[in-house]
Amino acid sequence: MSKQLDNQEQITQWFNNTYTKRGFWYLRPIKAYYIYLELLEAKADQKLLDIACGLGRLLEASQDYKVEPYGIDISDVAISKAKERFPDFNLQVANAERLPFDDNTFDLITCIGSLERMVNTDDALKEMYRVGNKQSKYCFLVRNSETTSWQFFKTFLGMKNEKGHQDAKNLKEWTSIFKTAGFDVIDVYPDQYPLMKKARRKYLWLKKVNYKEVIKSHEPIEKANEFLFILKKHD
Ligand SMILES: C[S@@+](CC[C@H](N)C(=O)[O-])C[C@H]1O[C@@H](n2cnc3c(N)ncnc32)[C@H](O)[C@@H]1O
């Protein structure tokens, strides 16, 4: 997203255009999605809801774990493309801020690279909390506003916090948002996939679920490319 889009219609339109023009090229390859399922310790017969599921990549990977796949997305283009490929998955066009599911329905809830695109994050988190059951585990991939590269642009070039960084937050801010929404943070990992060199990505492909490669970083967690939060409902 290259400019600030703060109205739901514009955001939906932007994603519809992106999926029409770029399709899967817009997203990470499927091998990058196994990490979320590994960290959640996904098991057979669990009900998994992927919020803002896009073209269904995570749900496709989830089939190796034999979970029951559900997905919603605001983009009707994304959902219709996903339905063509996965007619047996439970896929719907819906806004994360008003989920079309009963309370306490899901065992696993994921929201990958999408929370910061929502108009009202608090409402979306309330809904995610509501549809998770008591033991539910959550995995959120969210953008960091304090990556080393961004700090460089900010400090040395005096750039403003916009153009893709407008929705990012730092580790403390995300932690506080999740706690306020009623979650406990089980773990936070640095998500380094976009920074991995081609050779290391190929290696990942061979091993398929070598998820530790994706979260390996020599930098402090505060500087991570993105944050991968594993959460549960506060008791
Ligand atoms: C960067 S894409 C990530 C897609 C998918 N999670 C993945 O990783 O393959 C962000 C997604 O968020 C969806 N989205 C944005 N706002 C939404 C909302 N309020 N409710 C549901 N989906 C939303 C977009 O349509 C888009 O598919």
PDB file of C-alpha atoms and ligand atoms in Angstrom:
ATOM      1  CA  MET A   1       0.000   0.000   0.000  1.00  0.00           C
ATOM      2  CA  SER A   2       1.831   3.112  -1.141  1.00  0.00           C
ATOM      3  CA  LYS A   3      -0.343   5.826   0.350  1.00  0.00           C
ATOM      4  CA  GLN A   4      -2.521   6.221   3.414  1.00  0.00           C
ATOM      5  CA  LEU A   5      -5.875   4.569   2.753  1.00  0.00           C
ATOM      6  CA  ASP A   6      -8.171   5.128   5.708  1.00  0.00           C
ATOM      7  CA  ASN A   7     -11.567   4.404   4.296  1.00  0.00           C
ATOM      8  CA  GLN A   8     -12.877   0.841   4.061  1.00  0.00           C
ATOM      9  CA  GLU A   9     -14.062   1.186   0.480  1.00  0.00           C
ATOM     10  CA  GLN A  10     -10.666   2.433  -0.721  1.00  0.00           C
ATOM     11  CA  ILE A  11      -8.841  -0.315   1.162  1.00  0.00           C
ATOM     12  CA  THR A  12     -11.094  -3.018  -0.295  1.00  0.00           C
ATOM     13  CA  GLN A  13     -10.674  -1.573  -3.774  1.00  0.00           C
ATOM     14  CA  TRP A  14      -6.897  -1.449  -3.385  1.00  0.00           C
ATOM     15  CA  PHE A  15      -6.773  -5.136  -2.442  1.00  0.00           C
ATOM     16  CA  ASN A  16      -9.234  -6.120  -5.197  1.00  0.00           C
ATOM     17  CA  ASN A  17      -7.008  -4.397  -7.777  1.00  0.00           C
ATOM     18  CA  THR A  18      -3.852  -5.915  -6.321  1.00  0.00           C
ATOM     19  CA  TYR A  19      -5.258  -9.459  -6.394  1.00  0.00           C
ATOM     20  CA  THR A  20      -6.611  -8.954  -9.911  1.00  0.00           C
ATOM     21  CA  LYS A  21      -3.297  -7.643 -11.260  1.00  0.00           C
ATOM     22  CA  ARG A  22      -0.728  -9.541  -9.217  1.00  0.00           C
ATOM     23  CA  GLY A  23      -2.500 -12.584  -7.775  1.00  0.00           C
ATOM     24  CA  PHE A  24      -0.124 -14.877  -5.928  1.00  0.00           C
ATOM     25  CA  TRP A  25       2.862 -12.696  -6.836  1.00  0.00           C
ATOM     26  CA  TYR A  26       1.645 -10.251  -4.215  1.00  0.00           C
ATOM     27  CA  LEU A  27       2.069 -12.826  -1.414  1.00  0.00           C
ATOM     28  CA  ARG A  28       4.871 -14.873   0.095  1.00  0.00           C
ATOM     29  CA  PRO A  29       5.278 -18.383  -1.341  1.00  0.00           C
ATOM     30  CA  ILE A  30       3.479 -21.205   0.448  1.00  0.00           C
ATOM     31  CA  LYS A  31       6.663 -22.523   2.107  1.00  0.00           C
ATOM     32  CA  ALA A  32       6.747 -19.332   4.196  1.00  0.00           C
ATOM     33  CA  TYR A  33       3.374 -20.147   5.786  1.00  0.00           C
ATOM     34  CA  TYR A  34       4.291 -23.352   7.615  1.00  0.00           C
ATOM     35  CA  ILE A  35       5.972 -21.468  10.413  1.00  0.00           C
ATOM     36  CA  TYR A  36       2.643 -20.152  11.711  1.00  0.00           C
ATOM     37  CA  LEU A  37       1.163 -23.642  11.936  1.00  0.00           C
ATOM     38  CA  GLU A  38       4.312 -25.025  13.544  1.00  0.00           C
ATOM     39  CA  LEU A  39       4.377 -22.328  16.209  1.00  0.00           C
ATOM     40  CA  LEU A  40       0.677 -22.902  16.922  1.00  0.00           C
ATOM     41  CA  GLU A  41       1.301 -26.669  17.146  1.00  0.00           C
ATOM     42  CA  ALA A  42      -1.678 -27.231  14.857  1.00  0.00           C
ATOM     43  CA  LYS A  43      -3.324 -30.638  15.236  1.00  0.00           C
ATOM     44  CA  ALA A  44      -5.815 -32.737  13.305  1.00  0.00           C
ATOM     45  CA  ASP A  45      -9.501 -31.752  13.618  1.00  0.00           C
ATOM     46  CA  GLN A  46      -8.840 -28.371  15.173  1.00  0.00           C
ATOM     47  CA  LYS A  47     -10.938 -25.559  13.744  1.00  0.00           C
ATOM     48  CA  LEU A  48      -8.685 -22.902  12.231  1.00  0.00           C
ATOM     49  CA  LEU A  49      -9.901 -19.442  11.218  1.00  0.00           C
ATOM     50  CA  ASP A  50      -7.546 -17.385   9.066  1.00  0.00           C
ATOM     51  CA  ILE A  51      -8.666 -13.778   9.249  1.00  0.00           C
ATOM     52  CA  ALA A  52      -7.880 -11.774   6.102  1.00  0.00           C
ATOM     53  CA  CYS A  53      -6.945 -15.034   4.399  1.00  0.00           C
ATOM     54  CA  GLY A  54      -6.240 -13.483   0.986  1.00  0.00           C
ATOM     55  CA  LEU A  55      -5.836 -16.245  -1.604  1.00  0.00           C
ATOM     56  CA  GLY A  56      -5.827 -18.954   1.062  1.00  0.00           C
ATOM     57  CA  ARG A  57      -2.123 -19.728   1.252  1.00  0.00           C
ATOM     58  CA  LEU A  58      -2.041 -20.400   4.984  1.00  0.00           C
ATOM     59  CA  LEU A  59      -5.184 -22.523   4.736  1.00  0.00           C
ATOM     60  CA  GLU A  60      -3.597 -24.523   1.934  1.00  0.00           C
ATOM     61  CA  ALA A  61      -0.530 -25.208   4.121  1.00  0.00           C
ATOM     62  CA  SER A  62      -2.844 -26.078   7.024  1.00  0.00           C
ATOM     63  CA  GLN A  63      -4.071 -29.139   5.114  1.00  0.00           C
ATOM     64  CA  ASP A  64      -0.796 -30.900   5.961  1.00  0.00           C
ATOM     65  CA  TYR A  65      -1.942 -30.667   9.593  1.00  0.00           C
ATOM     66  CA  LYS A  66      -5.472 -31.914   8.827  1.00  0.00           C
ATOM     67  CA  VAL A  67      -7.201 -28.982  10.516  1.00  0.00           C
ATOM     68  CA  GLU A  68     -10.678 -27.768   9.541  1.00  0.00           C
ATOM     69  CA  PRO A  69     -10.057 -24.617   7.447  1.00  0.00           C
ATOM     70  CA  TYR A  70     -12.125 -21.417   7.659  1.00  0.00           C
ATOM     71  CA  GLY A  71     -11.179 -18.088   6.093  1.00  0.00           C
ATOM     72  CA  ILE A  72     -12.627 -14.621   5.687  1.00  0.00           C
ATOM     73  CA  ASP A  73     -11.389 -11.630   3.726  1.00  0.00           C
ATOM     74  CA  ILE A  74     -12.775  -8.214   2.817  1.00  0.00           C
ATOM     75  CA  SER A  75     -11.701  -8.674  -0.813  1.00  0.00           C
ATOM     76  CA  ASP A  76     -14.313 -10.474  -2.905  1.00  0.00           C
ATOM     77  CA  VAL A  77     -11.668 -10.949  -5.626  1.00  0.00           C
ATOM     78  CA  ALA A  78      -9.406 -12.803  -3.178  1.00  0.00           C
ATOM     79  CA  ILE A  79     -12.238 -14.980  -1.875  1.00  0.00           C
ATOM     80  CA  SER A  80     -13.526 -15.910  -5.314  1.00  0.00           C
ATOM     81  CA  LYS A  81     -10.001 -16.838  -6.494  1.00  0.00           C
ATOM     82  CA  ALA A  82      -9.453 -18.854  -3.298  1.00  0.00           C
ATOM     83  CA  LYS A  83     -12.814 -20.640  -3.725  1.00  0.00           C
ATOM     84  CA  GLU A  84     -11.872 -21.690  -7.258  1.00  0.00           C
ATOM     85  CA  ARG A  85      -8.808 -23.469  -5.894  1.00  0.00           C
ATOM     86  CA  PHE A  86     -10.280 -24.721  -2.640  1.00  0.00           C
ATOM     87  CA  PRO A  87     -14.005 -25.403  -3.119  1.00  0.00           C
ATOM     88  CA  ASP A  88     -14.143 -27.495   0.072  1.00  0.00           C
ATOM     89  CA  PHE A  89     -12.798 -24.799   2.400  1.00  0.00           C
ATOM     90  CA  ASN A  90     -15.186 -22.591   4.388  1.00  0.00           C
ATOM     91  CA  LEU A  91     -14.461 -19.210   2.780  1.00  0.00           C
ATOM     92  CA  GLN A  92     -16.501 -16.010   3.053  1.00  0.00           C
ATOM     93  CA  VAL A  93     -16.282 -12.352   2.182  1.00  0.00           C
ATOM     94  CA  ALA A  94     -16.466 -10.566   5.550  1.00  0.00           C
ATOM     95  CA  ASN A  95     -15.006  -7.706   7.527  1.00  0.00           C
ATOM     96  CA  ALA A  96     -12.789  -8.775  10.430  1.00  0.00           C
ATOM     97  CA  GLU A  97     -14.536  -6.114  12.491  1.00  0.00           C
ATOM     98  CA  ARG A  98     -17.834  -8.087  12.255  1.00  0.00           C
ATOM     99  CA  LEU A  99     -17.085 -11.796  12.075  1.00  0.00           C
ATOM    100  CA  PRO A 100     -19.938 -14.039  10.889  1.00  0.00           C
ATOM    101  CA  PHE A 101     -19.306 -16.734  13.528  1.00  0.00           C
ATOM    102  CA  ASP A 102     -20.677 -17.682  16.947  1.00  0.00           C
ATOM    103  CA  ASP A 103     -18.749 -17.080  20.163  1.00  0.00           C
ATOM    104  CA  ASN A 104     -16.118 -19.690  21.194  1.00  0.00           C
ATOM    105  CA  THR A 105     -16.009 -21.396  17.803  1.00  0.00           C
ATOM    106  CA  PHE A 106     -12.312 -21.767  16.911  1.00  0.00           C
ATOM    107  CA  ASP A 107      -9.233 -23.514  18.336  1.00  0.00           C
ATOM    108  CA  LEU A 108      -6.708 -21.631  16.218  1.00  0.00           C
ATOM    109  CA  ILE A 109      -6.942 -18.089  14.875  1.00  0.00           C
ATOM    110  CA  THR A 110      -4.403 -16.501  12.555  1.00  0.00           C
ATOM    111  CA  CYS A 111      -4.103 -13.028  11.115  1.00  0.00           C
ATOM    112  CA  ILE A 112      -1.034 -12.664   8.931  1.00  0.00           C
ATOM    113  CA  GLY A 113       0.194  -9.271   7.754  1.00  0.00           C
ATOM    114  CA  SER A 114      -3.299  -7.825   7.915  1.00  0.00           C
ATOM    115  CA  LEU A 115      -4.174  -6.377  11.312  1.00  0.00           C
ATOM    116  CA  GLU A 116      -2.499  -3.089  10.513  1.00  0.00           C
ATOM    117  CA  ARG A 117      -4.621  -2.750   7.343  1.00  0.00           C
ATOM    118  CA  MET A 118      -7.869  -2.647   9.287  1.00  0.00           C
ATOM    119  CA  VAL A 119      -9.750   0.582   9.903  1.00  0.00           C
ATOM    120  CA  ASN A 120     -10.630  -0.245  13.495  1.00  0.00           C
ATOM    121  CA  THR A 121      -8.051  -2.614  15.007  1.00  0.00           C
ATOM    122  CA  ASP A 122      -9.762  -2.587  18.419  1.00  0.00           C
ATOM    123  CA  ASP A 123     -13.062  -3.843  16.949  1.00  0.00           C
ATOM    124  CA  ALA A 124     -11.246  -6.515  14.937  1.00  0.00           C
ATOM    125  CA  LEU A 125      -9.376  -7.739  18.041  1.00  0.00           C
ATOM    126  CA  LYS A 126     -12.615  -7.832  20.051  1.00  0.00           C
ATOM    127  CA  GLU A 127     -14.145 -10.037  17.367  1.00  0.00           C
ATOM    128  CA  MET A 128     -11.116 -12.338  17.226  1.00  0.00           C
ATOM    129  CA  TYR A 129     -11.263 -12.693  20.995  1.00  0.00           C
ATOM    130  CA  ARG A 130     -14.992 -13.454  20.877  1.00  0.00           C
ATOM    131  CA  VAL A 131     -14.829 -16.265  18.290  1.00  0.00           C
ATOM    132  CA  GLY A 132     -11.880 -18.050  19.936  1.00  0.00           C
ATOM    133  CA  ASN A 133     -12.672 -20.777  22.482  1.00  0.00           C
ATOM    134  CA  LYS A 134     -11.165 -20.877  25.973  1.00  0.00           C
ATOM    135  CA  GLN A 135      -8.020 -22.766  24.919  1.00  0.00           C
ATOM    136  CA  SER A 136      -7.715 -21.003  21.597  1.00  0.00           C
ATOM    137  CA  LYS A 137      -4.253 -20.029  20.337  1.00  0.00           C
ATOM    138  CA  TYR A 138      -3.639 -17.018  18.135  1.00  0.00           C
ATOM    139  CA  CYS A 139      -0.858 -16.144  15.706  1.00  0.00           C
ATOM    140  CA  PHE A 140      -0.498 -12.579  14.449  1.00  0.00           C
ATOM    141  CA  LEU A 141       2.151 -11.263  12.069  1.00  0.00           C
ATOM    142  CA  VAL A 142       2.420  -7.501  12.475  1.00  0.00           C
ATOM    143  CA  ARG A 143       4.679  -4.798  11.127  1.00  0.00           C
ATOM    144  CA  ASN A 144       7.477  -3.227  13.165  1.00  0.00           C
ATOM    145  CA  SER A 145       7.985   0.546  13.028  1.00  0.00           C
ATOM    146  CA  GLU A 146      11.549   0.264  14.317  1.00  0.00           C
ATOM    147  CA  THR A 147      13.403  -1.991  11.897  1.00  0.00           C
ATOM    148  CA  THR A 148      17.080  -1.182  11.398  1.00  0.00           C
ATOM    149  CA  SER A 149      16.461  -0.031   7.821  1.00  0.00           C
ATOM    150  CA  TRP A 150      13.553   2.182   8.796  1.00  0.00           C
ATOM    151  CA  GLN A 151      15.533   3.705  11.681  1.00  0.00           C
ATOM    152  CA  PHE A 152      18.267   4.539   9.161  1.00  0.00           C
ATOM    153  CA  PHE A 153      15.872   6.274   6.767  1.00  0.00           C
ATOM    154  CA  LYS A 154      14.297   8.158   9.641  1.00  0.00           C
ATOM    155  CA  THR A 155      17.494   9.243  11.357  1.00  0.00           C
ATOM    156  CA  PHE A 156      19.813   9.953   8.429  1.00  0.00           C
ATOM    157  CA  LEU A 157      17.418  10.957   5.697  1.00  0.00           C
ATOM    158  CA  GLY A 158      14.802  12.551   7.939  1.00  0.00           C
ATOM    159  CA  MET A 159      11.958  10.648   6.291  1.00  0.00           C
ATOM    160  CA  LYS A 160       8.485  10.706   7.824  1.00  0.00           C
ATOM    161  CA  ASN A 161       6.632   7.720   9.192  1.00  0.00           C
ATOM    162  CA  GLU A 162       4.466   7.121   6.129  1.00  0.00           C
ATOM    163  CA  LYS A 163       4.357   5.022   2.939  1.00  0.00           C
ATOM    164  CA  GLY A 164       3.919   1.568   4.333  1.00  0.00           C
ATOM    165  CA  HIS A 165       5.203   2.473   7.769  1.00  0.00           C
ATOM    166  CA  GLN A 166       2.146   4.477   8.700  1.00  0.00           C
ATOM    167  CA  ASP A 167       0.465   1.489  10.326  1.00  0.00           C
ATOM    168  CA  ALA A 168       3.524  -0.109  11.873  1.00  0.00           C
ATOM    169  CA  LYS A 169       4.092  -0.091  15.640  1.00  0.00           C
ATOM    170  CA  ASN A 170       6.967  -1.058  17.895  1.00  0.00           C
ATOM    171  CA  LEU A 171       7.199  -4.121  20.136  1.00  0.00           C
ATOM    172  CA  LYS A 172       5.953  -2.313  23.235  1.00  0.00           C
ATOM    173  CA  GLU A 173       3.004  -0.786  21.416  1.00  0.00           C
ATOM    174  CA  TRP A 174       1.835  -4.073  19.881  1.00  0.00           C
ATOM    175  CA  THR A 175       2.257  -5.869  23.216  1.00  0.00           C
ATOM    176  CA  SER A 176       0.147  -3.263  24.947  1.00  0.00           C
ATOM    177  CA  ILE A 177      -2.559  -3.387  22.227  1.00  0.00           C
ATOM    178  CA  PHE A 178      -2.855  -7.181  22.578  1.00  0.00           C
ATOM    179  CA  LYS A 179      -2.901  -7.075  26.385  1.00  0.00           C
ATOM    180  CA  THR A 180      -5.564  -4.364  26.402  1.00  0.00           C
ATOM    181  CA  ALA A 181      -7.657  -6.537  24.065  1.00  0.00           C
ATOM    182  CA  GLY A 182      -7.575  -9.338  26.680  1.00  0.00           C
ATOM    183  CA  PHE A 183      -4.758 -11.555  25.377  1.00  0.00           C
ATOM    184  CA  ASP A 184      -1.703 -13.022  27.104  1.00  0.00           C
ATOM    185  CA  VAL A 185       1.477 -13.015  25.079  1.00  0.00           C
ATOM    186  CA  ILE A 186       2.890 -16.563  25.042  1.00  0.00           C
ATOM    187  CA  ASP A 187       5.826 -15.770  22.715  1.00  0.00           C
ATOM    188  CA  VAL A 188       7.094 -13.169  20.277  1.00  0.00           C
ATOM    189  CA  TYR A 189       9.457 -14.055  17.425  1.00  0.00           C
ATOM    190  CA  PRO A 190      11.273 -11.967  14.843  1.00  0.00           C
ATOM    191  CA  ASP A 191       9.894 -12.735  11.380  1.00  0.00           C
ATOM    192  CA  GLN A 192      12.832 -12.424   9.000  1.00  0.00           C
ATOM    193  CA  TYR A 193      11.479 -14.143   5.900  1.00  0.00           C
ATOM    194  CA  PRO A 194      11.654 -11.111   3.569  1.00  0.00           C
ATOM    195  CA  LEU A 195      15.302 -10.583   4.586  1.00  0.00           C
ATOM    196  CA  MET A 196      16.371 -14.156   3.928  1.00  0.00           C
ATOM    197  CA  LYS A 197      18.750 -14.503   0.993  1.00  0.00           C
ATOM    198  CA  LYS A 198      17.570 -16.539  -1.997  1.00  0.00           C
ATOM    199  CA  ALA A 199      19.905 -19.418  -1.160  1.00  0.00           C
ATOM    200  CA  ARG A 200      18.509 -19.737   2.359  1.00  0.00           C
ATOM    201  CA  ARG A 201      14.958 -19.594   1.027  1.00  0.00           C
ATOM    202  CA  LYS A 202      15.721 -22.488  -1.325  1.00  0.00           C
ATOM    203  CA  TYR A 203      17.084 -24.486   1.572  1.00  0.00           C
ATOM    204  CA  LEU A 204      13.845 -23.820   3.413  1.00  0.00           C
ATOM    205  CA  TRP A 205      11.966 -25.224   0.438  1.00  0.00           C
ATOM    206  CA  LEU A 206      13.921 -28.471   0.636  1.00  0.00           C
ATOM    207  CA  LYS A 207      13.182 -28.878   4.300  1.00  0.00           C
ATOM    208  CA  LYS A 208       9.672 -27.423   4.023  1.00  0.00           C
ATOM    209  CA  VAL A 209       9.126 -26.941   7.728  1.00  0.00           C
ATOM    210  CA  ASN A 210      12.497 -25.678   8.816  1.00  0.00           C
ATOM    211  CA  TYR A 211      10.667 -22.888  10.552  1.00  0.00           C
ATOM    212  CA  LYS A 212      13.539 -21.894  12.812  1.00  0.00           C
ATOM    213  CA  GLU A 213      15.306 -20.413   9.763  1.00  0.00           C
ATOM    214  CA  VAL A 214      12.496 -17.894   9.367  1.00  0.00           C
ATOM    215  CA  ILE A 215      12.707 -16.683  12.941  1.00  0.00           C
ATOM    216  CA  LYS A 216      16.518 -16.699  13.196  1.00  0.00           C
ATOM    217  CA  SER A 217      17.980 -13.257  13.814  1.00  0.00           C
ATOM    218  CA  HIS A 218      21.208 -11.847  15.254  1.00  0.00           C
ATOM    219  CA  GLU A 219      19.538  -8.566  16.066  1.00  0.00           C
ATOM    220  CA  PRO A 220      17.555  -7.801  19.222  1.00  0.00           C
ATOM    221  CA  ILE A 221      13.850  -8.640  18.861  1.00  0.00           C
ATOM    222  CA  GLU A 222      12.966  -4.910  18.954  1.00  0.00           C
ATOM    223  CA  LYS A 223      14.610  -4.537  15.517  1.00  0.00           C
ATOM    224  CA  ALA A 224      12.865  -7.485  13.874  1.00  0.00           C
ATOM    225  CA  ASN A 225      11.638  -7.164  10.319  1.00  0.00           C
ATOM    226  CA  GLU A 226       8.130  -7.989  11.568  1.00  0.00           C
ATOM    227  CA  PHE A 227       6.807  -9.493  14.799  1.00  0.00           C
ATOM    228  CA  LEU A 228       5.197 -12.876  15.073  1.00  0.00           C
ATOM    229  CA  PHE A 229       3.030 -12.945  18.199  1.00  0.00           C
ATOM    230  CA  ILE A 230       1.637 -16.139  19.705  1.00  0.00           C
ATOM    231  CA  LEU A 231      -1.228 -15.308  22.071  1.00  0.00           C
ATOM    232  CA  LYS A 232      -3.934 -16.887  24.145  1.00  0.00           C
ATOM    233  CA  LYS A 233      -6.977 -15.512  25.907  1.00  0.00           C
ATOM    234  CA  HIS A 234      -6.233 -14.147  29.373  1.00  0.00           C
ATOM    235  CA  ASP A 235      -7.595 -16.616  31.982  1.00  0.00           C
TER     236      ASP A 235
HETATM  237  C1  LIG B   1      -1.116  -8.313   3.017  1.00  0.00           C
HETATM  238  S1  LIG B   1      -2.586  -9.208   2.649  1.00  0.00           S
HETATM  239  C2  LIG B   1      -2.301 -10.716   3.526  1.00  0.00           C
HETATM  240  C3  LIG B   1      -3.163 -11.836   3.059  1.00  0.00           C
HETATM  241  C4  LIG B   1      -2.984 -13.176   3.801  1.00  0.00           C
HETATM  242  N1  LIG B   1      -3.136 -13.024   5.243  1.00  0.00           N
HETATM  243  C5  LIG B   1      -1.656 -13.811   3.498  1.00  0.00           C
HETATM  244  O1  LIG B   1      -0.699 -13.620   4.277  1.00  0.00           O
HETATM  245  O2  LIG B   1      -1.527 -14.507   2.484  1.00  0.00           O
HETATM  246  C6  LIG B   1      -3.765  -8.320   3.689  1.00  0.00           C
HETATM  247  C7  LIG B   1      -5.197  -8.868   3.567  1.00  0.00           C
HETATM  248  O3  LIG B   1      -6.028  -8.184   4.507  1.00  0.00           O
HETATM  249  C8  LIG B   1      -7.338  -8.117   3.943  1.00  0.00           C
HETATM  250  N2  LIG B   1      -8.107  -7.138   4.744  1.00  0.00           N
HETATM  251  C9  LIG B   1      -7.833  -5.832   4.941  1.00  0.00           C
HETATM  252  N3  LIG B   1      -8.741  -5.277   5.776  1.00  0.00           N
HETATM  253  C10 LIG B   1      -9.608  -6.267   6.133  1.00  0.00           C
HETATM  254  C11 LIG B   1     -10.746  -6.333   6.974  1.00  0.00           C
HETATM  255  N4  LIG B   1     -11.198  -5.255   7.651  1.00  0.00           N
HETATM  256  N5  LIG B   1     -11.374  -7.517   7.118  1.00  0.00           N
HETATM  257  C12 LIG B   1     -10.960  -8.628   6.453  1.00  0.00           C
HETATM  258  N6  LIG B   1      -9.891  -8.619   5.628  1.00  0.00           N
HETATM  259  C13 LIG B   1      -9.202  -7.466   5.470  1.00  0.00           C
HETATM  260  C14 LIG B   1      -7.040  -7.736   2.501  1.00  0.00           C
HETATM  261  O4  LIG B   1      -8.112  -7.924   1.623  1.00  0.00           O
HETATM  262  C15 LIG B   1      -5.841  -8.647   2.207  1.00  0.00           C
HETATM  263  O5  LIG B   1      -6.241  -9.878   1.676  1.00  0.00           O
END
